[in-house]
Amino acid sequence: MPELRQDIVTGSWVVIATDRALRPTDFSKVRAAEPETGDCPFDPGHETMTPLEVAAIRHDDTEPNSPGWQVRVVPNKFPAFEAGERVEESSAMFPRRAADGSHEVIIHTPDHEKSLATMTVEEVTLILRVYRHRYRANSENPDVRYIHIIVNHGRESGASLEHSHSQLFGVPLVPALVQQELAGASWHHKSKGECVFCRILREELDAGVRIVGETDGFVALAPFASRMPFEVWLVPRLHQESLDMISDGRLEDFAQILKGVLGRYREKFDDPPYNYYIHSAPCDGLNYEYYHWHLEMFPKLTTLGGFELGTSMMINVTTPEHAAAFLGSGLET
Ligand SMILES: [Zn+2]
Ligand SMILES: [Zn+2]
Ligand SMILES: [Zn+2]
């Protein structure tokens, strides 16, 4: 049963989720053999190998938990956050709380071999439509204060299954990095009278040296203080605080630029492991009009060492200007 523990020196929260160690690949230094395609729990025909689906885009004449789906959402079998957890009593010295919340898996496609970079824009659009749907559904959960959607692609990035999927974490608190962004955005809005992300977009488009690609609705840029080599942010041009506000028309545009940059990673680094995640306003009922949602992504080309782990200060060996030139040349968006 997962629980949250707080470090009383730094105030940082940690999720202790020992069941997740039951996943076959954890703690294994040796690269575990991929399951044979026939054993994959995300393949059509294997719906009984996962918990019951909570949502799906499927053909009209098909039943839940049977083949015929295009995108399928199931609770995570080894959740980091779960409803109704009860933990031992908290104390001043050992603060702890239940890891209440939710943890879902969004299976992108019935096709074991496809990835976001090799799907059609229409297929990626369906996945992003499901993101919006699950974001809205989970924000109704009173235990959930922040929703974090991620993709880990490739074993080295943390994926425990090869079959293309996203994860949605419904977190009962606002994580530290998100709080930092909220504090910075709020300060900028109060003192400068505008959204800091809208300002970044305007200045970056003027400067032009860190732009990776553009569509009508989105800008892909290598951020000025990139923490990782070839880090890219996808920022909607329209000021919106959270992902659930995206319109139908913009979903396809979002799919196009996401697939475009992932295609570049695939082409330039030979299908590298990568991570992406979406930063969006908390869903705790407070006002976050000053915030501006976005997606952050990077290929997993380096490993964090003692300096980075001990200081939270990254050493990036590639300039974002180089990254933008290298990734952006010829990006078809
Ligand atoms: Zn599969
Ligand atoms: Zn903005
Ligand atoms: Zn962010």
CSV table of C-alpha atoms and ligand atoms in Angstrom, one decimal:
chain,number,residue,atom,x,y,z
A,1,MET,CA,0.0,0.0,0.0
A,2,PRO,CA,1.5,3.3,-1.0
A,3,GLU,CA,2.1,6.1,1.5
A,4,LEU,CA,3.5,9.6,1.4
A,5,ARG,CA,6.4,10.5,3.8
A,6,GLN,CA,7.8,13.9,4.4
A,7,ASP,CA,11.4,14.7,5.0
A,8,ILE,CA,11.1,17.1,7.9
A,9,VAL,CA,14.4,18.9,7.0
A,10,THR,CA,13.6,19.8,3.4
A,11,GLY,CA,9.8,19.4,3.4
A,12,SER,CA,10.0,17.1,0.4
A,13,TRP,CA,7.4,14.4,0.0
A,14,VAL,CA,8.3,10.9,-1.1
A,15,VAL,CA,5.9,8.2,-2.3
A,16,ILE,CA,6.8,4.8,-0.7
A,17,ALA,CA,5.1,2.2,-2.9
A,18,THR,CA,6.6,-1.2,-2.3
A,19,ASP,CA,4.1,-3.1,-4.4
A,20,ARG,CA,5.7,-1.4,-7.5
A,21,ALA,CA,8.8,-3.4,-6.8
A,22,LEU,CA,6.8,-6.5,-7.8
A,23,ARG,CA,7.0,-5.3,-11.4
A,24,PRO,CA,9.3,-7.8,-13.0
A,25,THR,CA,11.8,-5.2,-14.2
A,26,ASP,CA,12.5,-3.2,-11.1
A,27,PHE,CA,15.8,-3.7,-9.2
A,28,SER,CA,17.2,-5.6,-12.2
A,29,LYS,CA,20.5,-4.3,-13.4
A,30,VAL,CA,20.4,-6.7,-16.2
A,31,ARG,CA,18.2,-5.6,-19.0
A,32,ALA,CA,15.2,-7.9,-18.6
A,33,ALA,CA,14.0,-9.7,-21.7
A,34,GLU,CA,11.0,-8.0,-23.2
A,35,PRO,CA,7.9,-10.1,-22.9
A,36,GLU,CA,7.2,-12.0,-26.1
A,37,THR,CA,4.5,-10.2,-28.1
A,38,GLY,CA,2.1,-13.0,-27.1
A,39,ASP,CA,2.6,-12.2,-23.4
A,40,CYS,CA,2.0,-8.4,-23.6
A,41,PRO,CA,-0.9,-7.4,-21.3
A,42,PHE,CA,-1.6,-4.4,-23.5
A,43,ASP,CA,-2.3,-6.4,-26.6
A,44,PRO,CA,-5.8,-6.9,-27.9
A,45,GLY,CA,-7.2,-10.2,-26.7
A,46,HIS,CA,-5.3,-9.8,-23.4
A,47,GLU,CA,-7.8,-7.4,-21.8
A,48,THR,CA,-8.3,-9.7,-18.8
A,49,MET,CA,-4.5,-9.3,-17.9
A,50,THR,CA,-5.2,-5.7,-16.8
A,51,PRO,CA,-7.6,-4.3,-14.3
A,52,LEU,CA,-11.1,-3.5,-15.8
A,53,GLU,CA,-11.0,-0.5,-18.2
A,54,VAL,CA,-12.3,2.9,-16.9
A,55,ALA,CA,-12.6,4.4,-20.4
A,56,ALA,CA,-11.9,3.5,-24.0
A,57,ILE,CA,-12.3,4.7,-27.6
A,58,ARG,CA,-13.7,1.6,-29.3
A,59,HIS,CA,-15.7,0.5,-32.2
A,60,ASP,CA,-19.5,0.8,-31.7
A,61,ASP,CA,-20.3,-2.9,-31.6
A,62,THR,CA,-17.7,-4.0,-29.2
A,63,GLU,CA,-17.9,-4.7,-25.4
A,64,PRO,CA,-15.7,-3.1,-22.7
A,65,ASN,CA,-12.7,-5.3,-21.8
A,66,SER,CA,-12.7,-7.0,-25.2
A,67,PRO,CA,-10.9,-6.3,-28.4
A,68,GLY,CA,-12.1,-3.5,-30.8
A,69,TRP,CA,-10.6,-0.5,-28.9
A,70,GLN,CA,-8.3,2.2,-30.3
A,71,VAL,CA,-7.2,3.8,-27.0
A,72,ARG,CA,-7.8,2.0,-23.7
A,73,VAL,CA,-7.5,3.3,-20.1
A,74,VAL,CA,-7.1,1.0,-17.1
A,75,PRO,CA,-6.1,1.6,-13.5
A,76,ASN,CA,-2.4,0.9,-12.9
A,77,LYS,CA,-1.9,-2.6,-11.5
A,78,PHE,CA,0.8,-1.4,-9.2
A,79,PRO,CA,-0.4,2.1,-8.3
A,80,ALA,CA,1.7,4.8,-6.7
A,81,PHE,CA,-1.6,6.6,-5.6
A,82,GLU,CA,-4.8,4.8,-4.7
A,83,ALA,CA,-8.1,5.7,-3.2
A,84,GLY,CA,-8.9,4.8,0.4
A,85,GLU,CA,-5.4,4.0,1.7
A,86,ARG,CA,-4.9,4.3,5.4
A,87,VAL,CA,-1.5,4.6,7.0
A,88,GLU,CA,-0.1,4.6,10.5
A,89,GLU,CA,-0.5,7.7,12.5
A,90,SER,CA,1.6,10.7,11.5
A,91,SER,CA,3.8,12.5,14.0
A,92,ALA,CA,5.8,15.7,14.1
A,93,MET,CA,9.1,13.8,13.6
A,94,PHE,CA,7.7,11.3,11.1
A,95,PRO,CA,5.1,13.1,9.0
A,96,ARG,CA,3.1,10.7,6.8
A,97,ARG,CA,-0.2,10.6,5.0
A,98,ALA,CA,-2.2,8.3,2.8
A,99,ALA,CA,-1.1,8.3,-0.9
A,100,ASP,CA,-4.8,8.9,-1.8
A,101,GLY,CA,-5.4,9.6,-5.4
A,102,SER,CA,-5.4,7.7,-8.7
A,103,HIS,CA,-3.0,6.1,-11.1
A,104,GLU,CA,-4.1,5.2,-14.6
A,105,VAL,CA,-2.5,3.7,-17.7
A,106,ILE,CA,-3.5,5.0,-21.1
A,107,ILE,CA,-2.7,2.3,-23.7
A,108,HIS,CA,-2.1,4.3,-26.9
A,109,THR,CA,-2.8,1.7,-29.5
A,110,PRO,CA,-3.6,-2.0,-29.9
A,111,ASP,CA,-0.6,-2.3,-32.2
A,112,HIS,CA,2.4,-3.5,-30.1
A,113,GLU,CA,4.9,-2.2,-32.6
A,114,LYS,CA,3.7,1.4,-33.0
A,115,SER,CA,5.1,4.4,-31.0
A,116,LEU,CA,3.9,8.0,-30.9
A,117,ALA,CA,6.5,9.0,-33.5
A,118,THR,CA,5.3,6.3,-36.0
A,119,MET,CA,1.5,6.8,-35.5
A,120,THR,CA,-0.6,9.0,-37.7
A,121,VAL,CA,-1.5,12.5,-36.5
A,122,GLU,CA,-5.1,11.2,-36.3
A,123,GLU,CA,-4.1,8.4,-34.0
A,124,VAL,CA,-2.0,10.7,-31.7
A,125,THR,CA,-5.0,13.1,-31.6
A,126,LEU,CA,-7.2,10.3,-30.2
A,127,ILE,CA,-4.7,9.8,-27.4
A,128,LEU,CA,-4.6,13.5,-26.6
A,129,ARG,CA,-8.4,13.6,-26.6
A,130,VAL,CA,-8.3,10.8,-24.0
A,131,TYR,CA,-5.7,12.9,-22.0
A,132,ARG,CA,-8.3,15.7,-21.8
A,133,HIS,CA,-11.1,13.3,-20.9
A,134,ARG,CA,-9.2,11.6,-18.1
A,135,TYR,CA,-7.8,14.9,-16.9
A,136,ARG,CA,-11.4,16.2,-16.5
A,137,ALA,CA,-12.6,12.9,-14.9
A,138,ASN,CA,-9.8,12.8,-12.4
A,139,SER,CA,-10.1,16.4,-11.4
A,140,GLU,CA,-13.5,15.6,-10.1
A,141,ASN,CA,-11.9,13.3,-7.5
A,142,PRO,CA,-11.8,15.2,-4.2
A,143,ASP,CA,-8.6,13.4,-3.2
A,144,VAL,CA,-6.7,14.7,-6.2
A,145,ARG,CA,-5.1,18.2,-6.1
A,146,TYR,CA,-2.7,17.8,-9.0
A,147,ILE,CA,-2.8,15.7,-12.2
A,148,HIS,CA,0.5,14.6,-13.8
A,149,ILE,CA,0.5,12.9,-17.2
A,150,ILE,CA,3.7,11.3,-18.4
A,151,VAL,CA,5.3,9.1,-21.1
A,152,ASN,CA,8.3,7.0,-20.3
A,153,HIS,CA,9.5,5.6,-23.6
A,154,GLY,CA,12.1,2.8,-23.5
A,155,ARG,CA,13.4,0.8,-20.6
A,156,GLU,CA,16.2,3.3,-19.7
A,157,SER,CA,13.6,6.1,-19.2
A,158,GLY,CA,11.6,4.0,-16.7
A,159,ALA,CA,9.1,2.2,-18.9
A,160,SER,CA,8.4,-1.3,-17.5
A,161,LEU,CA,6.5,-2.3,-20.6
A,162,GLU,CA,7.5,-1.7,-24.2
A,163,HIS,CA,4.0,-1.3,-25.6
A,164,SER,CA,3.3,2.4,-26.1
A,165,HIS,CA,1.4,4.0,-23.2
A,166,SER,CA,1.0,7.0,-21.0
A,167,GLN,CA,0.4,7.2,-17.2
A,168,LEU,CA,-1.8,9.6,-15.4
A,169,PHE,CA,-1.1,10.3,-11.7
A,170,GLY,CA,-3.8,11.9,-9.6
A,171,VAL,CA,-1.7,13.3,-6.7
A,172,PRO,CA,-3.1,14.4,-3.4
A,173,LEU,CA,-0.7,17.4,-3.1
A,174,VAL,CA,1.0,19.9,-5.4
A,175,PRO,CA,4.6,18.6,-6.1
A,176,ALA,CA,7.6,20.8,-5.3
A,177,LEU,CA,8.7,21.5,-8.9
A,178,VAL,CA,5.1,22.6,-9.8
A,179,GLN,CA,5.0,24.8,-6.7
A,180,GLN,CA,8.2,26.5,-7.8
A,181,GLU,CA,6.8,27.2,-11.3
A,182,LEU,CA,3.5,28.5,-9.8
A,183,ALA,CA,5.4,30.8,-7.4
A,184,GLY,CA,7.5,32.2,-10.3
A,185,ALA,CA,4.6,32.6,-12.6
A,186,SER,CA,2.5,34.3,-9.9
A,187,TRP,CA,5.3,36.7,-9.0
A,188,HIS,CA,5.9,37.6,-12.7
A,189,HIS,CA,2.2,38.2,-13.2
A,190,LYS,CA,1.9,40.4,-10.1
A,191,SER,CA,5.0,42.4,-10.8
A,192,LYS,CA,5.0,42.6,-14.6
A,193,GLY,CA,1.3,42.4,-15.3
A,194,GLU,CA,1.5,39.5,-17.7
A,195,CYS,CA,1.9,35.7,-17.9
A,196,VAL,CA,5.6,34.7,-17.9
A,197,PHE,CA,5.0,31.9,-20.4
A,198,CYS,CA,3.3,34.3,-22.9
A,199,ARG,CA,6.3,36.6,-22.5
A,200,ILE,CA,8.7,33.7,-23.1
A,201,LEU,CA,6.9,32.8,-26.3
A,202,ARG,CA,7.0,36.4,-27.6
A,203,GLU,CA,10.6,36.9,-26.8
A,204,GLU,CA,11.7,33.5,-28.1
A,205,LEU,CA,9.8,34.0,-31.4
A,206,ASP,CA,11.5,37.4,-31.7
A,207,ALA,CA,15.0,36.0,-31.0
A,208,GLY,CA,14.4,32.9,-33.2
A,209,VAL,CA,17.5,31.0,-32.0
A,210,ARG,CA,15.8,28.4,-29.8
A,211,ILE,CA,12.7,27.7,-31.9
A,212,VAL,CA,12.4,24.0,-32.9
A,213,GLY,CA,9.1,24.2,-34.7
A,214,GLU,CA,5.7,26.0,-34.9
A,215,THR,CA,2.1,25.2,-35.7
A,216,ASP,CA,-0.9,27.5,-35.7
A,217,GLY,CA,-1.5,26.7,-32.1
A,218,PHE,CA,1.8,25.6,-30.6
A,219,VAL,CA,5.5,26.6,-30.4
A,220,ALA,CA,8.2,24.0,-29.8
A,221,LEU,CA,11.3,25.6,-28.2
A,222,ALA,CA,14.5,24.6,-26.5
A,223,PRO,CA,14.2,26.5,-23.2
A,224,PHE,CA,17.0,29.1,-22.4
A,225,ALA,CA,18.1,27.3,-19.3
A,226,SER,CA,17.6,23.8,-20.6
A,227,ARG,CA,18.4,21.2,-17.9
A,228,MET,CA,18.9,18.3,-20.3
A,229,PRO,CA,20.5,18.0,-23.7
A,230,PHE,CA,17.8,18.5,-26.4
A,231,GLU,CA,15.1,19.4,-23.9
A,232,VAL,CA,12.1,20.8,-25.7
A,233,TRP,CA,8.9,22.5,-24.4
A,234,LEU,CA,5.7,22.5,-26.3
A,235,VAL,CA,3.8,25.7,-25.3
A,236,PRO,CA,0.3,26.5,-26.5
A,237,ARG,CA,0.1,30.1,-28.0
A,238,LEU,CA,-3.3,30.6,-26.4
A,239,HIS,CA,-3.0,31.5,-22.7
A,240,GLN,CA,-4.7,28.7,-20.8
A,241,GLU,CA,-3.9,27.5,-17.3
A,242,SER,CA,-4.7,23.9,-17.7
A,243,LEU,CA,-4.7,21.1,-20.3
A,244,ASP,CA,-8.5,20.4,-19.9
A,245,MET,CA,-9.2,23.8,-21.5
A,246,ILE,CA,-7.7,22.8,-24.9
A,247,SER,CA,-10.3,23.0,-27.7
A,248,ASP,CA,-11.1,20.1,-30.1
A,249,GLY,CA,-9.6,22.1,-33.0
A,250,ARG,CA,-6.3,22.5,-31.1
A,251,LEU,CA,-6.0,18.8,-30.1
A,252,GLU,CA,-5.0,17.9,-33.7
A,253,ASP,CA,-2.5,20.7,-33.8
A,254,PHE,CA,-1.0,19.5,-30.5
A,255,ALA,CA,-0.7,16.0,-31.9
A,256,GLN,CA,1.0,17.3,-35.0
A,257,ILE,CA,3.8,19.1,-33.1
A,258,LEU,CA,4.2,16.4,-30.5
A,259,LYS,CA,4.6,13.7,-33.2
A,260,GLY,CA,6.9,16.1,-35.1
A,261,VAL,CA,9.4,16.6,-32.3
A,262,LEU,CA,9.3,12.9,-31.2
A,263,GLY,CA,9.9,12.0,-34.9
A,264,ARG,CA,13.0,14.2,-34.8
A,265,TYR,CA,14.3,12.5,-31.6
A,266,ARG,CA,13.7,9.1,-33.3
A,267,GLU,CA,15.5,10.1,-36.5
A,268,LYS,CA,18.4,12.0,-34.9
A,269,PHE,CA,19.1,9.6,-32.0
A,270,ASP,CA,17.9,6.2,-33.4
A,271,ASP,CA,14.7,5.8,-31.4
A,272,PRO,CA,16.2,6.9,-28.0
A,273,PRO,CA,14.5,6.4,-24.7
A,274,TYR,CA,12.7,9.6,-23.7
A,275,ASN,CA,10.4,11.2,-21.1
A,276,TYR,CA,7.7,13.8,-21.4
A,277,TYR,CA,5.3,15.2,-18.9
A,278,ILE,CA,2.6,17.9,-18.9
A,279,HIS,CA,2.7,20.8,-16.3
A,280,SER,CA,-0.8,22.1,-15.7
A,281,ALA,CA,-2.5,24.2,-13.0
A,282,PRO,CA,-3.5,22.2,-9.9
A,283,CYS,CA,-7.2,21.2,-9.7
A,284,ASP,CA,-7.7,22.1,-6.0
A,285,GLY,CA,-10.3,24.9,-6.7
A,286,LEU,CA,-7.9,27.8,-6.2
A,287,ASN,CA,-7.3,30.5,-8.9
A,288,TYR,CA,-4.3,29.8,-11.2
A,289,GLU,CA,-5.2,32.2,-14.1
A,290,TYR,CA,-1.6,33.4,-14.1
A,291,TYR,CA,-0.3,29.9,-15.0
A,292,HIS,CA,0.1,28.5,-18.6
A,293,TRP,CA,0.2,24.8,-19.2
A,294,HIS,CA,2.9,23.2,-21.3
A,295,LEU,CA,4.6,19.9,-22.1
A,296,GLU,CA,8.3,19.3,-21.3
A,297,MET,CA,10.3,16.5,-23.0
A,298,PHE,CA,13.9,15.2,-23.4
A,299,PRO,CA,15.7,12.2,-24.8
A,300,LYS,CA,17.4,10.1,-22.1
A,301,LEU,CA,21.0,10.5,-23.2
A,302,THR,CA,22.7,11.0,-19.9
A,303,THR,CA,22.4,9.6,-16.4
A,304,LEU,CA,22.1,11.9,-13.3
A,305,GLY,CA,25.2,11.7,-11.2
A,306,GLY,CA,26.0,12.7,-7.6
A,307,PHE,CA,26.2,16.4,-8.4
A,308,GLU,CA,22.8,16.6,-9.9
A,309,LEU,CA,21.2,14.3,-7.4
A,310,GLY,CA,22.8,16.1,-4.5
A,311,THR,CA,22.0,19.6,-5.6
A,312,SER,CA,19.1,19.5,-8.0
A,313,MET,CA,21.4,21.6,-10.2
A,314,MET,CA,21.8,20.1,-13.7
A,315,ILE,CA,25.0,20.1,-15.8
A,316,ASN,CA,23.9,20.2,-19.4
A,317,VAL,CA,26.6,19.5,-22.0
A,318,THR,CA,24.6,20.8,-24.9
A,319,THR,CA,23.4,24.4,-25.5
A,320,PRO,CA,19.7,24.9,-26.3
A,321,GLU,CA,20.7,27.0,-29.3
A,322,HIS,CA,22.6,24.0,-30.7
A,323,ALA,CA,19.7,21.7,-29.8
A,324,ALA,CA,17.2,23.9,-31.6
A,325,ALA,CA,19.3,24.1,-34.7
A,326,PHE,CA,20.0,20.3,-34.7
A,327,LEU,CA,16.4,19.3,-34.0
A,328,GLY,CA,14.6,22.0,-35.8
A,329,SER,CA,16.2,22.0,-39.2
A,330,GLY,CA,13.5,20.8,-41.6
A,331,LEU,CA,11.0,20.0,-38.9
A,332,GLU,CA,7.7,19.5,-40.7
A,333,THR,CA,5.0,21.0,-38.6
B,1,ZN,ZN,1.9,-5.2,-26.6
B,2,ZN,ZN,0.3,32.7,-20.8
B,3,ZN,ZN,7.1,23.2,-16.5
